[in-house]
Coordinates of C-alpha atoms (C1' of nucleotides) in Angstrom, one line a residue:
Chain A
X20 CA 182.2 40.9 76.2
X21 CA 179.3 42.6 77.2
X22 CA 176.4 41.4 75.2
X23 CA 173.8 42.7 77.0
X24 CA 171.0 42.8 75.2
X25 CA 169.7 45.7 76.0
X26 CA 166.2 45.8 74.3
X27 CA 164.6 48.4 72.1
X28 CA 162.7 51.4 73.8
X29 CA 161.0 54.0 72.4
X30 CA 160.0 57.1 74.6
X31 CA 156.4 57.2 75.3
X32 CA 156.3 61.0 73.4
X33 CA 157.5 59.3 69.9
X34 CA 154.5 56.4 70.3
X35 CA 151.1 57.3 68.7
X36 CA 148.4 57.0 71.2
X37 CA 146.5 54.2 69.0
X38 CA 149.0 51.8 69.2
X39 CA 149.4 52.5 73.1
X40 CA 145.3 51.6 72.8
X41 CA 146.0 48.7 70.5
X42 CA 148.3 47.6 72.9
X43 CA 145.8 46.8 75.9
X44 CA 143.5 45.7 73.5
X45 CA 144.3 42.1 73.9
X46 CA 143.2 40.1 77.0
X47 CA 146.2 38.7 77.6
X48 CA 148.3 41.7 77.6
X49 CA 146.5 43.8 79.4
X50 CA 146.1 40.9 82.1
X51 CA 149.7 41.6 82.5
X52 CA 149.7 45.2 82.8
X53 CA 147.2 44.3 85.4
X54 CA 150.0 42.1 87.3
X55 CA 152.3 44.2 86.8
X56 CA 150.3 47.6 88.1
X57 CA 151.8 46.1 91.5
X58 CA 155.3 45.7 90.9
X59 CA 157.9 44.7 89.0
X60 CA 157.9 41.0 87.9
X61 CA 160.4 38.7 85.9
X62 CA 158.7 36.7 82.9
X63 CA 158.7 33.5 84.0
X64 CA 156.5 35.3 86.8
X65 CA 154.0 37.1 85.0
X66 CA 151.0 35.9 83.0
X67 CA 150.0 33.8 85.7
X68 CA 146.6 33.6 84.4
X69 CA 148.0 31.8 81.7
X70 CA 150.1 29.3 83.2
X71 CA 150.6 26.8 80.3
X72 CA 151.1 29.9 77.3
X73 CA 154.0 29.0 75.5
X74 CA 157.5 31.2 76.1
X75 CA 158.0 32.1 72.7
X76 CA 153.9 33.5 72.5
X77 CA 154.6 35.4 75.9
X78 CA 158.0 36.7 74.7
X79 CA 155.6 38.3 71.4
X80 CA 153.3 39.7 73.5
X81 CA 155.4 41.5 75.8
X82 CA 157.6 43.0 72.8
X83 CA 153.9 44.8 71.6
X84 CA 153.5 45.9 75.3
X85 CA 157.3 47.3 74.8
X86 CA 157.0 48.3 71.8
X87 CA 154.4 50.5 72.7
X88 CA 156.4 52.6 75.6
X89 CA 153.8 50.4 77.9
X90 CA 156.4 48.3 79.7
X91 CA 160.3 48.6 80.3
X92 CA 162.2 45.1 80.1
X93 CA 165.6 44.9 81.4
X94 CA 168.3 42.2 81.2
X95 CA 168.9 40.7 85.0
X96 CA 171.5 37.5 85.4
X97 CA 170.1 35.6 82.9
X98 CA 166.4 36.7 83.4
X99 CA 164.8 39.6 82.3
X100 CA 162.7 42.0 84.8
X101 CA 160.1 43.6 83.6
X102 CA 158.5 46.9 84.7
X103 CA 155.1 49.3 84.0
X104 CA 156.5 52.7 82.9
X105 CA 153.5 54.6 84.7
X106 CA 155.3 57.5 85.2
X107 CA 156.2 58.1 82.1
X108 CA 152.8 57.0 80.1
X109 CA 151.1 59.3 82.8
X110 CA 153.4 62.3 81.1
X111 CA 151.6 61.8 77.5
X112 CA 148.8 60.1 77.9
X113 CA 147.4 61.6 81.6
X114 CA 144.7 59.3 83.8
X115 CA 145.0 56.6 80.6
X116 CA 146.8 54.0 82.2
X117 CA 144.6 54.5 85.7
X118 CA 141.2 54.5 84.0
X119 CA 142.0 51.5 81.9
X120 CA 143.2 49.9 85.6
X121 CA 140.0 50.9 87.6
X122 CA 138.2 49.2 84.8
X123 CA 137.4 45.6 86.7
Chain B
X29 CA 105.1 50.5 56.8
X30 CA 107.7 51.3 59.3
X31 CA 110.6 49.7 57.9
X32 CA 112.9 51.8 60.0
X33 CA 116.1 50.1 59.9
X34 CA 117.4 50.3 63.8
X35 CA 120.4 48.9 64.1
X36 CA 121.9 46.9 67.4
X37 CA 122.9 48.7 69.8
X38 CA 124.9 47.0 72.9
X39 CA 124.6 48.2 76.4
X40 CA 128.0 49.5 77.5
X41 CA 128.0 47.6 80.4
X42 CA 128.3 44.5 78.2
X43 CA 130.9 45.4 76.0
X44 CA 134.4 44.0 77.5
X45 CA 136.9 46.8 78.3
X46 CA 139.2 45.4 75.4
X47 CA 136.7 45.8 72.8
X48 CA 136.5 49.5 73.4
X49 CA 140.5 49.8 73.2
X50 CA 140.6 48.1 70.2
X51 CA 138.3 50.0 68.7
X52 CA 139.7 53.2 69.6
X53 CA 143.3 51.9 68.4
X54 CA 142.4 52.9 65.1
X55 CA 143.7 56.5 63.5
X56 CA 140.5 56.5 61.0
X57 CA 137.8 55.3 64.3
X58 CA 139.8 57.7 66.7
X59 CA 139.2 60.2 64.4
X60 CA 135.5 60.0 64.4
X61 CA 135.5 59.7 67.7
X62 CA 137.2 63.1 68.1
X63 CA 135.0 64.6 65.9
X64 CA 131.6 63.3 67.4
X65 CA 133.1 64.8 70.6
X66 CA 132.1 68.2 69.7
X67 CA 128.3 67.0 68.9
X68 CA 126.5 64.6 67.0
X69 CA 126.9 64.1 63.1
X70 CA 125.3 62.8 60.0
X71 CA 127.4 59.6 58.0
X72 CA 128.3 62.3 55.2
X73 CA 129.4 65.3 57.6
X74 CA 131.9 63.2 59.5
X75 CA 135.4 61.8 58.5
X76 CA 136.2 65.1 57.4
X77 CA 139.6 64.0 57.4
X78 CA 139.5 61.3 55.0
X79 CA 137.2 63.1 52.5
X80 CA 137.4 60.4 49.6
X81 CA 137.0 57.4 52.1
X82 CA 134.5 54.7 50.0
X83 CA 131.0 54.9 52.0
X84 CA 131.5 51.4 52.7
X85 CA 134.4 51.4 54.4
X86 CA 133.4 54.6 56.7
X87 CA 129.6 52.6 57.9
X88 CA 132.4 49.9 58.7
X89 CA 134.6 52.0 60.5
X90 CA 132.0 53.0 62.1
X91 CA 129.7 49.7 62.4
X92 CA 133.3 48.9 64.9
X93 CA 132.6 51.8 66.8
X94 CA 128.5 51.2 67.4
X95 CA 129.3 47.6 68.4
X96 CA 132.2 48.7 70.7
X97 CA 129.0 50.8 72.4
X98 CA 130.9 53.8 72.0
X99 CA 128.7 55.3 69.2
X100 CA 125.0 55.3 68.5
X101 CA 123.6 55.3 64.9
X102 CA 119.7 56.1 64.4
X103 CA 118.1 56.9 61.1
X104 CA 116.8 60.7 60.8
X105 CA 115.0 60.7 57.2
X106 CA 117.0 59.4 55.2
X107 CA 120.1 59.9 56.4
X108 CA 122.0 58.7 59.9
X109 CA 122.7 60.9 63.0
X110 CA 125.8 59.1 64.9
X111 CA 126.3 60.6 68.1
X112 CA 128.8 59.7 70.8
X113 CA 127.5 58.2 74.2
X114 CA 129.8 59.6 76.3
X115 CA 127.5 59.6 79.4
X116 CA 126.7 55.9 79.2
X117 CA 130.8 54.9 78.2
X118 CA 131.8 57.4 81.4
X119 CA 129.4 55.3 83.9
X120 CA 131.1 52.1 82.6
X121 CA 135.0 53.1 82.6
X122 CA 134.8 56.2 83.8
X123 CA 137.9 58.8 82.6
X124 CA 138.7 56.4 79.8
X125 CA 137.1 58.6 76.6
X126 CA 138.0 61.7 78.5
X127 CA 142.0 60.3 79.1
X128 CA 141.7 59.5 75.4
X129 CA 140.1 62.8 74.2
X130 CA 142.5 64.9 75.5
X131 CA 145.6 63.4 74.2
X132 CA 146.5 65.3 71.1
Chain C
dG10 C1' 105.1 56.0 40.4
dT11 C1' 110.1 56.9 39.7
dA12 C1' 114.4 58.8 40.3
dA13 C1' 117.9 60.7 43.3
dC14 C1' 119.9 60.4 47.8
dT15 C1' 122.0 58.3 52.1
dG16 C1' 123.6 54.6 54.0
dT17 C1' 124.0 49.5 54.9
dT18 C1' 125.1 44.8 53.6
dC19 C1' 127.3 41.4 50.7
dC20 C1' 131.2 39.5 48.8
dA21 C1' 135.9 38.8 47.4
dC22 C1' 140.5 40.1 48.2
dT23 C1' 144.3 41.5 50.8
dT24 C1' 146.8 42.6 54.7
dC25 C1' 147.8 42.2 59.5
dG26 C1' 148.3 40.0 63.8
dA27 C1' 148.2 35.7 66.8
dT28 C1' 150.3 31.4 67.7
dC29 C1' 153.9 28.2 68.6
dG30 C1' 157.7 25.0 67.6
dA31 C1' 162.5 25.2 66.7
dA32 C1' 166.7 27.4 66.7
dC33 C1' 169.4 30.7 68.8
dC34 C1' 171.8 33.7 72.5
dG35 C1' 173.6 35.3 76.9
dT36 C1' 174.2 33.8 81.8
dC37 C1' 175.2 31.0 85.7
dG38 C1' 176.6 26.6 88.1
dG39 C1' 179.7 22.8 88.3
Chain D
dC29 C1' 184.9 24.1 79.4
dC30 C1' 179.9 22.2 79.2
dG31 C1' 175.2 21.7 80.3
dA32 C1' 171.0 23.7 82.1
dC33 C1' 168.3 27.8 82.4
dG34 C1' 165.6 32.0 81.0
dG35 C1' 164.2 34.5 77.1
dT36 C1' 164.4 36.2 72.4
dT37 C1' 164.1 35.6 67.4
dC38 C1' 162.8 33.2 63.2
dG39 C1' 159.6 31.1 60.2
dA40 C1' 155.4 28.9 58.9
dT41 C1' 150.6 28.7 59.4
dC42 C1' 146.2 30.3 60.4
dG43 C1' 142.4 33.3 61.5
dA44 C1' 140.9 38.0 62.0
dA45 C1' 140.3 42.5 60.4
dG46 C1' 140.7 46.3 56.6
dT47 C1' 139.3 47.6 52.0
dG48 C1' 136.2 48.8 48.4
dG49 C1' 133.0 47.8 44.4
dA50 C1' 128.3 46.4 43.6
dA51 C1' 123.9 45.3 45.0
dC52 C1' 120.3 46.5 48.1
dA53 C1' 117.0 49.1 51.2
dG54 C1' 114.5 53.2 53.2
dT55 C1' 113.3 58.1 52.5
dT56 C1' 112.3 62.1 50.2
dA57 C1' 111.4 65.1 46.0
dC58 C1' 109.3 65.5 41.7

DNA sequence: GTAACTGTTCCACTTCGATCGAACCGTCGG
DNA sequence: CCGACGGTTCGATCGAAGTGGAACAGTTAC
């Protein structure tokens, strides 16, 4: 049987700009947007910065980041990859996503 | 005596990126913010949109905002003229109110 | 002076979000 | 099969933030 579990995705057009903002308001999430500005990077890879954050604390944050049209994740073997959906936050919310990266 | 009540005002430049997300991540602050955009405002005039908000909760709302360095609030008689500092935001993380602004 | 006006601060209450262990689920290797 | 692995979900706890009435403070009008 396939039980993929495919996770929840919402298009970028149905999510209200605030929680997009709300989002990247925490440190730690928008640390991994920052990782994740250069490619596409299973969990266990990302959050680097915060080697020792427990699985079950990561797994939260990246469902806000998801939840919020910010970041596609996507079943692979038995990990999950998980991808920034520029393209399609530059649609709505245009120059958002850069000028929140060129921020140091 | 002068018992002008000024209230802080941080530099942008030491206000973390994150604190100006989060306080744009909220409908009622968002809303203020879009409204200063088109020029500076007393307390009363603004939040337009939520006419019967209690006073207390709008100098909150908006007590966020000043500390998030993304609004300035000096007395004028005795009322308060908030005005947006776009300028000083822009030289900090530059596009970011603009990105925001223009999103419906 | 004193009263009305504009806003801020204080306080208590409530709601929301962060955190993390434990249980669970799908996948791959033997 | 079965165990190990990579992640998600559940549930409880805790601190942070929203809300709004009441008290307070500065300013102007009378």
């Amino acid at each position: 049987m396939t039980g993929i579990t495919r996770l929840p995705h919402p298009e970028p057009t149905d999510v209200a700009l605030t929680d997009v903002l709300f989002a990247l308001s925490d440190p730690a999430r928008l640390e991994i947007v920052r990782e994740l500005a250069a490619g596409p990077l299973t969990m266990a890879e990302c959050g680097v910065t915060n080697p020792d954050l427990p699985k079950s604390t990561k797994s939260h944050l990246m469902k806000v980041l998801r939840e919020a049209g910010i970041v596609r994740n996507e079943p692979d073997g038995r990990r999950r990859l998980v991808s920034l959906r520029k393209d399609e936050l530059d649609a709505v919310f245009p120059g958002l996503l850069d000028s929140v990266l060129a921020a140091d």
